[in-house]
Coordinates of C-alpha atoms and ligand atoms in Angstrom, one line a residue:
M6 CA 0.6 -2.6 34.6
I7 CA 3.1 -3.5 31.6
E8 CA 6.2 -1.0 31.5
K9 CA 8.1 -2.4 28.8
V10 CA 6.9 -4.3 25.7
L11 CA 8.9 -6.5 23.5
I12 CA 7.6 -6.0 19.3
A13 CA 8.3 -9.2 17.8
N14 CA 7.8 -7.9 14.9
R15 CA 8.6 -5.3 12.0
G16 CA 7.2 -2.7 9.3
E17 CA 4.3 -1.0 9.5
I18 CA 2.5 -3.0 12.3
A19 CA 5.8 -2.9 14.4
L20 CA 5.4 1.0 14.2
R21 CA 1.7 0.7 15.0
I22 CA 2.3 -1.0 18.1
H23 CA 5.3 1.4 19.1
R24 CA 2.5 4.4 18.9
A25 CA -0.1 2.6 21.2
C26 CA 2.8 1.9 23.8
H27 CA 4.2 5.4 23.9
E28 CA 1.0 6.8 23.9
M29 CA 0.2 4.7 27.0
G30 CA 3.5 5.8 28.7
I31 CA 5.2 1.9 27.8
K32 CA 8.6 1.5 26.8
T33 CA 9.5 -0.7 23.6
V34 CA 12.4 -2.9 22.4
A35 CA 12.6 -3.3 18.8
V36 CA 14.0 -6.4 17.7
H37 CA 15.7 -6.6 14.2
S38 CA 17.1 -8.8 11.5
T39 CA 20.8 -8.0 10.2
A40 CA 18.6 -6.6 6.9
D41 CA 16.7 -4.1 9.1
V42 CA 19.1 -2.1 10.6
D43 CA 17.8 0.9 9.0
A44 CA 14.3 -0.1 9.8
M45 CA 11.9 2.9 10.9
H46 CA 10.7 0.6 13.7
V47 CA 14.5 0.2 14.9
R48 CA 14.7 3.8 15.0
L49 CA 11.6 4.6 16.9
A50 CA 12.0 2.1 19.6
D51 CA 13.5 2.9 23.1
E52 CA 16.0 0.0 23.3
T53 CA 16.8 -2.4 20.1
V54 CA 18.2 -6.0 20.0
C55 CA 19.6 -7.4 16.5
I56 CA 18.2 -11.0 16.8
G57 CA 19.8 -12.7 13.5
P58 CA 20.5 -12.7 9.8
A59 CA 17.7 -11.4 7.1
A60 CA 16.0 -14.8 6.7
S61 CA 12.8 -14.7 8.8
V62 CA 13.6 -18.5 10.1
D63 CA 16.7 -16.9 11.7
S64 CA 15.7 -14.0 13.0
Y65 CA 11.6 -13.2 13.3
L66 CA 10.7 -16.7 13.8
N67 CA 13.9 -17.3 16.0
I68 CA 11.7 -18.2 19.5
P69 CA 15.1 -18.5 21.7
A70 CA 16.5 -15.3 20.0
I71 CA 13.5 -13.1 21.0
I72 CA 13.1 -14.9 24.6
S73 CA 16.6 -13.9 25.2
A74 CA 15.9 -10.4 23.9
A75 CA 13.1 -9.7 26.3
E76 CA 15.3 -11.1 29.3
I77 CA 18.1 -8.8 28.4
T78 CA 15.9 -5.8 28.0
G79 CA 13.6 -6.8 31.4
A80 CA 10.6 -6.8 29.0
D81 CA 7.5 -7.5 30.6
A82 CA 5.4 -8.6 27.7
I83 CA 5.7 -9.3 24.2
H84 CA 3.5 -8.1 21.2
P85 CA 3.8 -10.7 18.0
G86 CA 1.9 -8.2 15.6
Y87 CA 0.6 -10.0 12.5
G88 CA 2.1 -12.9 10.7
F89 CA 5.5 -14.3 11.7
L90 CA 5.1 -16.1 15.4
S91 CA 1.5 -14.2 15.9
E92 CA -0.4 -17.7 15.8
N93 CA 1.9 -19.8 17.0
A94 CA 0.6 -21.5 20.2
H95 CA 4.0 -23.1 20.9
F96 CA 5.5 -19.6 21.4
A97 CA 2.5 -18.1 23.4
D98 CA 3.1 -20.8 25.9
I99 CA 7.0 -20.5 26.0
V100 CA 6.5 -16.6 26.7
A101 CA 4.2 -17.5 29.3
E102 CA 6.3 -20.2 30.6
H103 CA 9.1 -17.4 31.1
G104 CA 6.4 -15.4 32.8
I105 CA 6.3 -12.7 30.5
S106 CA 2.7 -11.6 29.1
F107 CA 1.9 -12.7 25.5
I108 CA -0.2 -9.7 24.2
G109 CA -2.8 -12.0 22.6
P110 CA -4.9 -14.9 23.6
T111 CA -3.6 -18.4 25.6
G112 CA -1.6 -20.8 23.6
D113 CA -4.7 -23.0 24.0
H114 CA -7.0 -20.6 22.2
I115 CA -4.7 -20.4 19.6
R116 CA -4.3 -24.0 18.9
Q117 CA -7.7 -24.9 19.0
M118 CA -8.4 -22.0 16.3
G119 CA -5.4 -23.0 14.0
D120 CA -6.8 -26.4 13.5
K121 CA -9.5 -25.6 11.0
I122 CA -11.6 -28.9 12.1
T123 CA -11.0 -28.3 15.4
A124 CA -12.1 -24.5 15.2
K125 CA -15.1 -25.2 13.0
R126 CA -16.5 -28.0 15.4
T127 CA -15.5 -25.6 18.5
V128 CA -17.5 -22.5 16.9
K129 CA -20.4 -24.6 15.8
E130 CA -21.1 -25.5 19.3
L131 CA -20.9 -22.1 20.3
G132 CA -23.6 -21.3 18.0
I133 CA -21.6 -19.6 15.3
P134 CA -23.5 -20.9 11.8
V135 CA -20.8 -22.8 9.7
V136 CA -20.5 -23.9 6.0
P137 CA -22.3 -27.3 5.5
G138 CA -20.2 -30.1 5.2
S139 CA -18.4 -33.2 6.6
E140 CA -18.3 -33.1 10.7
G141 CA -14.8 -33.9 11.1
G142 CA -11.8 -34.9 8.9
I143 CA -12.2 -37.1 5.9
T144 CA -10.1 -40.1 5.2
D145 CA -12.3 -42.4 2.8
D146 CA -13.6 -41.8 -0.6
E147 CA -16.9 -43.6 0.6
T148 CA -17.6 -40.9 3.4
A149 CA -16.5 -38.3 1.1
R150 CA -19.0 -39.3 -1.6
K151 CA -22.0 -39.5 0.8
V152 CA -21.2 -36.1 2.4
C153 CA -21.0 -34.6 -1.0
E154 CA -24.2 -36.5 -2.3
E155 CA -25.9 -34.2 0.6
I156 CA -24.3 -31.0 0.4
G157 CA -24.5 -30.9 -3.2
Y158 CA -21.4 -29.9 -6.0
P159 CA -19.5 -28.2 -6.3
V160 CA -17.5 -28.9 -2.7
I161 CA -14.5 -27.6 -1.7
I162 CA -11.9 -29.7 0.2
K163 CA -9.5 -28.3 2.5
A164 CA -6.5 -28.9 4.4
S165 CA -7.2 -28.7 8.4
A166 CA -3.7 -27.1 9.1
G167 CA -3.7 -24.9 5.8
G168 CA -3.8 -21.2 5.7
G169 CA -2.5 -18.2 3.3
G170 CA -5.1 -19.5 0.8
R171 CA -3.3 -22.5 0.7
G172 CA -4.3 -26.4 0.7
M173 CA -7.8 -26.1 -1.0
Q174 CA -9.1 -28.1 -4.1
I175 CA -12.6 -27.1 -5.4
V176 CA -14.5 -30.3 -6.9
K177 CA -17.2 -29.8 -9.9
N178 CA -18.7 -33.1 -9.6
A179 CA -18.6 -36.9 -8.5
D180 CA -16.5 -38.2 -11.1
D181 CA -13.2 -36.0 -9.8
L182 CA -13.9 -36.7 -6.2
S183 CA -11.8 -39.2 -5.4
V184 CA -8.7 -38.3 -7.5
Q185 CA -9.2 -34.7 -6.3
L186 CA -9.2 -35.9 -2.5
S187 CA -6.0 -38.2 -2.6
T188 CA -4.3 -35.2 -4.3
C189 CA -5.2 -32.6 -1.6
R190 CA -4.5 -35.4 1.3
R191 CA -1.0 -36.1 -0.5
E192 CA -0.3 -32.4 -1.2
A193 CA -1.5 -31.2 2.8
K194 CA 1.3 -33.8 4.1
V195 CA 3.8 -32.2 2.2
S196 CA 3.0 -28.7 2.5
F197 CA 1.4 -28.9 6.2
G198 CA 3.0 -32.3 7.6
D199 CA -0.7 -33.4 8.1
D200 CA -2.9 -35.1 6.0
A201 CA -6.2 -34.3 7.5
V202 CA -8.8 -32.8 5.2
Y203 CA -12.7 -31.8 5.5
I204 CA -15.1 -31.0 2.7
E205 CA -17.6 -28.2 2.4
K206 CA -20.1 -26.7 0.1
F207 CA -18.5 -24.4 -2.3
L208 CA -20.1 -21.1 -2.6
T209 CA -20.0 -19.5 -5.8
T210 CA -20.8 -15.6 -5.3
P211 CA -20.1 -14.9 -1.5
R212 CA -18.7 -12.1 0.1
H213 CA -15.7 -12.1 3.1
I214 CA -17.8 -10.5 5.8
E215 CA -15.3 -10.7 9.2
F216 CA -16.4 -9.1 12.9
Q217 CA -14.0 -8.0 14.8
I218 CA -13.9 -8.7 18.6
I219 CA -11.7 -8.3 21.9
G220 CA -12.4 -9.8 24.8
D221 CA -10.8 -9.5 28.6
S222 CA -9.8 -12.0 31.1
H223 CA -13.0 -10.7 33.5
G224 CA -15.6 -12.6 31.0
N225 CA -16.7 -9.7 29.0
C226 CA -16.2 -9.6 25.1
I227 CA -17.5 -6.6 22.7
H228 CA -17.6 -6.8 18.6
L229 CA -16.7 -3.7 16.7
G230 CA -18.9 -4.5 13.7
E231 CA -18.2 -6.0 10.5
R232 CA -15.3 -5.3 7.5
D233 CA -16.2 -6.6 4.0
C234 CA -12.9 -7.8 2.6
S235 CA -14.3 -9.4 -0.6
L236 CA -11.5 -8.0 -3.0
Q237 CA -8.6 -10.5 -3.2
R238 CA -6.6 -11.6 -5.3
R239 CA -5.4 -15.3 -4.9
H240 CA -7.2 -15.4 -1.6
Q241 CA -5.1 -12.2 -0.4
K242 CA -7.0 -9.3 0.4
V243 CA -6.0 -6.0 -1.4
L244 CA -8.7 -3.1 0.0
E245 CA -11.0 -3.7 3.1
E246 CA -13.8 -1.2 4.2
A247 CA -16.3 -0.6 6.6
P248 CA -19.3 -1.0 7.3
S249 CA -19.7 -3.7 4.5
P250 CA -21.9 -1.9 1.7
V251 CA -24.6 -5.1 2.2
I252 CA -24.9 -5.3 5.8
D253 CA -27.6 -3.5 7.5
E254 CA -27.6 -2.1 11.1
E255 CA -30.1 -5.0 12.1
T256 CA -27.8 -7.6 10.6
R257 CA -24.3 -6.3 12.1
E258 CA -26.3 -6.1 15.9
R259 CA -27.7 -9.8 15.3
M260 CA -24.4 -11.5 14.3
G261 CA -22.1 -9.1 16.1
G262 CA -24.3 -10.2 19.3
I263 CA -23.8 -13.7 18.4
V264 CA -20.0 -13.8 17.9
A265 CA -19.2 -11.7 20.7
K266 CA -21.6 -13.9 23.1
A267 CA -19.8 -17.0 21.7
M268 CA -16.2 -15.9 22.2
A269 CA -17.2 -14.6 25.5
D270 CA -18.6 -18.2 26.1
F271 CA -15.4 -19.4 24.9
G272 CA -13.4 -17.2 27.6
Y273 CA -11.3 -15.6 24.8
C274 CA -9.0 -12.9 25.6
G275 CA -7.7 -10.4 23.4
A276 CA -8.1 -9.1 19.9
G277 CA -9.6 -11.7 17.3
T278 CA -11.5 -11.5 13.9
I279 CA -14.3 -14.4 13.3
E280 CA -14.3 -14.7 9.1
F281 CA -17.5 -15.6 7.2
L282 CA -18.4 -16.1 3.7
Y283 CA -21.8 -13.9 3.3
E284 CA -24.4 -15.1 0.5
N285 CA -28.0 -15.0 0.1
G286 CA -28.2 -13.2 3.3
E287 CA -26.6 -16.1 5.3
F288 CA -23.4 -16.2 7.5
Y289 CA -21.0 -19.3 6.9
F290 CA -17.8 -19.3 9.4
I291 CA -14.5 -19.9 7.8
E292 CA -11.8 -19.3 10.4
M293 CA -10.9 -17.3 13.2
N294 CA -7.7 -15.3 13.2
T295 CA -6.5 -14.8 16.7
R296 CA -4.6 -11.8 16.4
V297 CA -4.8 -8.4 15.8
Q298 CA -5.0 -7.8 11.6
V299 CA -3.8 -5.6 8.8
E300 CA -7.2 -4.1 8.1
H301 CA -7.9 -3.4 11.8
P302 CA -7.6 0.4 11.0
V303 CA -10.8 0.6 9.0
T304 CA -12.8 -0.4 12.4
E305 CA -10.5 2.1 14.5
M306 CA -11.8 4.8 11.8
I307 CA -15.7 4.2 12.4
T308 CA -15.6 3.4 16.4
G309 CA -12.8 5.7 17.4
I310 CA -11.1 2.6 19.4
D311 CA -7.5 2.1 19.5
I312 CA -7.6 -1.9 18.9
V313 CA -4.3 -2.1 20.0
R314 CA -4.2 -0.2 22.9
E315 CA -7.1 -2.6 24.3
Q316 CA -5.2 -5.8 23.8
I317 CA -2.2 -4.2 25.6
R318 CA -4.8 -3.7 28.4
V319 CA -6.3 -7.1 28.7
A320 CA -3.1 -8.7 28.3
A321 CA -2.1 -6.8 31.5
G322 CA -5.5 -7.9 33.3
E323 CA -7.5 -5.0 32.9
E324 CA -10.7 -5.1 31.9
L325 CA -12.0 -3.6 28.7
S326 CA -12.5 0.3 28.3
Y327 CA -15.6 -0.2 26.5
T328 CA -18.8 -2.1 27.2
Q329 CA -21.2 -3.0 24.1
D330 CA -23.5 0.1 24.7
M331 CA -20.4 2.3 24.5
V332 CA -19.5 1.2 21.0
R333 CA -20.7 3.6 18.4
F334 CA -20.1 3.7 14.6
F335 CA -20.0 6.7 12.7
G336 CA -19.4 7.5 8.7
H337 CA -17.6 4.8 6.5
A338 CA -13.6 3.8 6.0
I339 CA -11.6 2.2 3.4
E340 CA -8.1 0.7 3.3
C341 CA -6.1 0.4 0.0
R342 CA -3.0 -2.2 0.7
I343 CA -0.4 -0.6 -1.2
N344 CA 2.7 -2.9 -2.2
A345 CA 5.8 -2.5 -4.1
E346 CA 4.5 -4.7 -7.0
H347 CA 3.3 -4.2 -10.4
P348 CA -0.2 -2.9 -10.1
F349 CA -1.6 -5.4 -12.3
N350 CA 0.6 -8.8 -12.7
F351 CA 1.9 -8.2 -9.1
M352 CA 5.7 -9.0 -10.0
P353 CA 7.6 -7.8 -6.8
S354 CA 9.7 -4.6 -7.3
P355 CA 12.2 -4.0 -4.3
G356 CA 15.0 -1.6 -4.4
T357 CA 15.2 2.1 -2.9
V358 CA 12.1 4.7 -2.6
T359 CA 13.8 7.6 -3.7
Q360 CA 10.8 10.0 -2.7
Y361 CA 8.4 9.4 -0.2
H362 CA 5.6 11.8 0.4
P363 CA 2.3 10.2 1.9
P364 CA -1.3 12.0 1.5
G365 CA -2.8 14.3 4.5
G366 CA -5.8 16.1 5.5
L367 CA -9.1 15.3 7.6
N368 CA -9.8 11.9 8.0
V369 CA -6.3 10.6 6.5
R370 CA -4.5 8.2 8.3
C371 CA -1.1 6.6 6.6
D372 CA 0.5 3.6 8.4
S373 CA 3.7 3.0 6.7
A374 CA 7.8 2.4 7.9
V375 CA 8.9 3.7 4.6
Y376 CA 11.0 7.0 4.5
T377 CA 12.7 8.8 1.4
G378 CA 16.2 7.1 1.0
Y379 CA 14.6 3.5 2.3
K380 CA 15.8 0.1 0.6
I381 CA 13.2 -2.4 0.6
P382 CA 14.8 -5.6 1.8
P383 CA 13.8 -8.4 -0.9
H384 CA 13.4 -10.9 2.1
Y385 CA 9.9 -10.0 3.7
D386 CA 6.4 -8.8 2.9
S387 CA 6.3 -6.6 -0.3
M388 CA 3.2 -4.1 1.6
V389 CA 4.6 -0.5 1.7
A390 CA 2.1 1.3 3.1
K391 CA -1.9 1.2 4.3
L392 CA -3.5 3.9 3.4
I393 CA -7.2 4.4 5.5
V394 CA -9.4 7.0 5.0
S395 CA -13.0 7.5 6.0
G396 CA -15.5 10.0 5.2
Y397 CA -19.4 10.7 6.6
T398 CA -20.9 8.9 4.1
R399 CA -19.2 6.1 1.6
E400 CA -19.2 8.6 -1.3
G401 CA -17.4 11.2 0.8
C402 CA -15.3 8.6 1.8
L403 CA -14.6 7.5 -1.7
L404 CA -13.5 11.2 -3.0
R405 CA -11.1 11.7 -0.2
L406 CA -9.9 8.3 -1.3
R407 CA -9.3 9.2 -5.0
R408 CA -7.9 12.6 -3.7
S409 CA -5.3 11.1 -1.3
L410 CA -4.2 8.2 -3.8
N411 CA -3.5 10.9 -6.3
E412 CA -1.1 12.8 -3.8
F413 CA 0.6 10.0 -2.8
V414 CA 4.3 10.0 -3.9
I415 CA 6.4 6.9 -3.8
E416 CA 9.3 6.8 -6.4
G417 CA 12.0 4.4 -7.2
V418 CA 9.9 1.6 -6.9
T419 CA 6.7 0.4 -8.9
T420 CA 3.7 0.5 -6.6
T421 CA 0.0 -0.9 -6.3
I422 CA -1.4 2.6 -6.3
P423 CA -2.4 2.8 -9.8
L424 CA -4.5 -0.4 -9.3
H425 CA -6.4 1.4 -6.3
Q426 CA -6.9 4.3 -8.7
A427 CA -8.2 2.1 -11.3
L428 CA -10.6 0.9 -8.9
M429 CA -11.9 4.2 -7.9
E430 CA -13.2 4.8 -11.6
N431 CA -14.9 1.4 -11.7
E432 CA -18.5 1.6 -11.6
D433 CA -18.9 -2.0 -10.0
F434 CA -17.0 -1.4 -6.9
L435 CA -18.3 2.5 -6.7
A436 CA -21.4 0.9 -6.5
G437 CA -20.2 -1.8 -3.5
D438 CA -21.3 -4.6 -6.1
Y439 CA -18.6 -7.3 -5.9
D440 CA -17.9 -10.6 -4.2
I441 CA -15.0 -12.5 -3.3
H442 CA -14.3 -13.7 -7.3
W443 CA -14.7 -10.0 -8.7
L444 CA -10.7 -8.5 -8.3
E445 CA -9.6 -11.6 -10.2
K446 CA -12.4 -11.0 -13.2
F447 CA -11.0 -7.2 -13.2
L448 CA -7.3 -8.2 -13.5
A449 CA -7.9 -10.5 -16.1
E450 CA -9.5 -7.9 -18.2
K451 CA -6.7 -5.5 -17.3
N452 CA -4.0 -8.1 -18.5
A453 CA -5.9 -9.1 -21.3
Ligands
ADP18 P1 -6.7 -19.5 4.7 O1 -6.9 -19.9 6.1 O2 -5.6 -20.1 3.9 O3 -7.0 -18.1 4.1 P2 -9.6 -19.8 4.2 O4 -10.6 -20.6 4.9 O5 -10.0 -18.3 5.3 O6 -8.3 -20.1 4.1 O7 -10.5 -19.3 3.0 C1 -9.3 -18.6 2.1 C2 -10.2 -17.9 1.0 O8 -10.8 -19.1 0.3 C3 -12.0 -17.8 1.2 O9 -11.6 -16.1 1.8 C4 -12.6 -17.6 0.2 O10 -11.8 -17.0 -0.8 C5 -12.4 -19.4 -0.2 N1 -13.1 -19.9 0.4 C6 -12.8 -20.9 1.5 N2 -13.9 -21.8 1.7 C7 -14.7 -21.6 0.9 C8 -16.1 -21.9 0.1 N3 -16.7 -22.9 1.1 N4 -16.7 -21.5 -0.7 C9 -16.2 -20.6 -1.5 N5 -14.9 -20.2 -1.3 C10 -14.2 -20.3 -0.2

């Protein structure tokens, strides 16, 4: 069994991992940059190592420094969290080569899912439905034209190496195709060092529905249902809920069964998320994330299953603690991502938190690394807290969420709490009636 975990991350996710470790009797090592000396993850850990200056490339992305820290402290496993090195196949390989357990899938599995063309081909072969489009990469106008005529406009050109909502071009008609294809390839080369692009049908009113899965090294893989992450701004998630207001039990079991079986056949070990666009009752795979996600707590709230604990168990070679039959869904959960930004135009607002008082009460969870007097460094992500609330019904959850948002005190910096409060008063949101473009329209009206 694992005895000491080095947490190669910061902020709320570093705390989340630390908590799971301590509940399992595992010691923790925090690594940190010079800008994070006063950070909560550093205060809580059993041991700490400074791995470099503020810039992420020199610290949280610095592989030699992280490996040295693990060796010096005798950590027998590394948890990468999300972001930073979590989906870096090379890092996973190096960790394993040093005889340290990587708490995540193998480097090969990360690699296969990290390249979007390979990922799409792989999951299609495993029986997962994908968005109609080109088979593999597109390099010439002629093939592109044929594919587009077959699937019909609008289409979306995507960089195989793209990520974070970048490297995509929507093409409305045949006249623009050739120019946009060369633009997309050029940009992909500059941004990602790889000009491979592919084409797929552009869906006009889809929802973003993703399935949480977790597999072990004994051939087992279970699904923990779906999350609806359709509320997005610039392809970034703002609020997530589970279950989705538009997915019924029969659909959940059918799709969950397909993804869990596919990932068992793939031999996947670790937590992962299969992301789909969902339109007119059909699912279309867009990508797989081979790590724990920001929004994993909504699934934990409706299943009672500690996802990080299971990640650690399967990385240690143990079997999953649950079979599919043991997974039960109860109630409804919603997560609000609270950022230190202007609530409607998202201008960053770093600074010192002069007062911090999170809400409490039944079924209210607040994951955050902030405390009164904490100075938010400008170098990293702007998320300061995740508020996750559950209820017996969606209505009950919404009432509790509204009450919790009203109780939340974060002073000294501007936060996105007012955006979430505005959503709680919106009829479409309250009715669960929204697609992936809805929030952008809502914000455009607010900013008008
Ligand atoms: P990234 O890796 O950059 O996050 P994804 O492939 O996950 O890229 O797509 C990000 C977002 O882009 C999706 O959540 C969706 O909003 C939009 N998108 C991607 N593919 C399509 C498509 N075929 N049709 C419509 N929107 C799409």
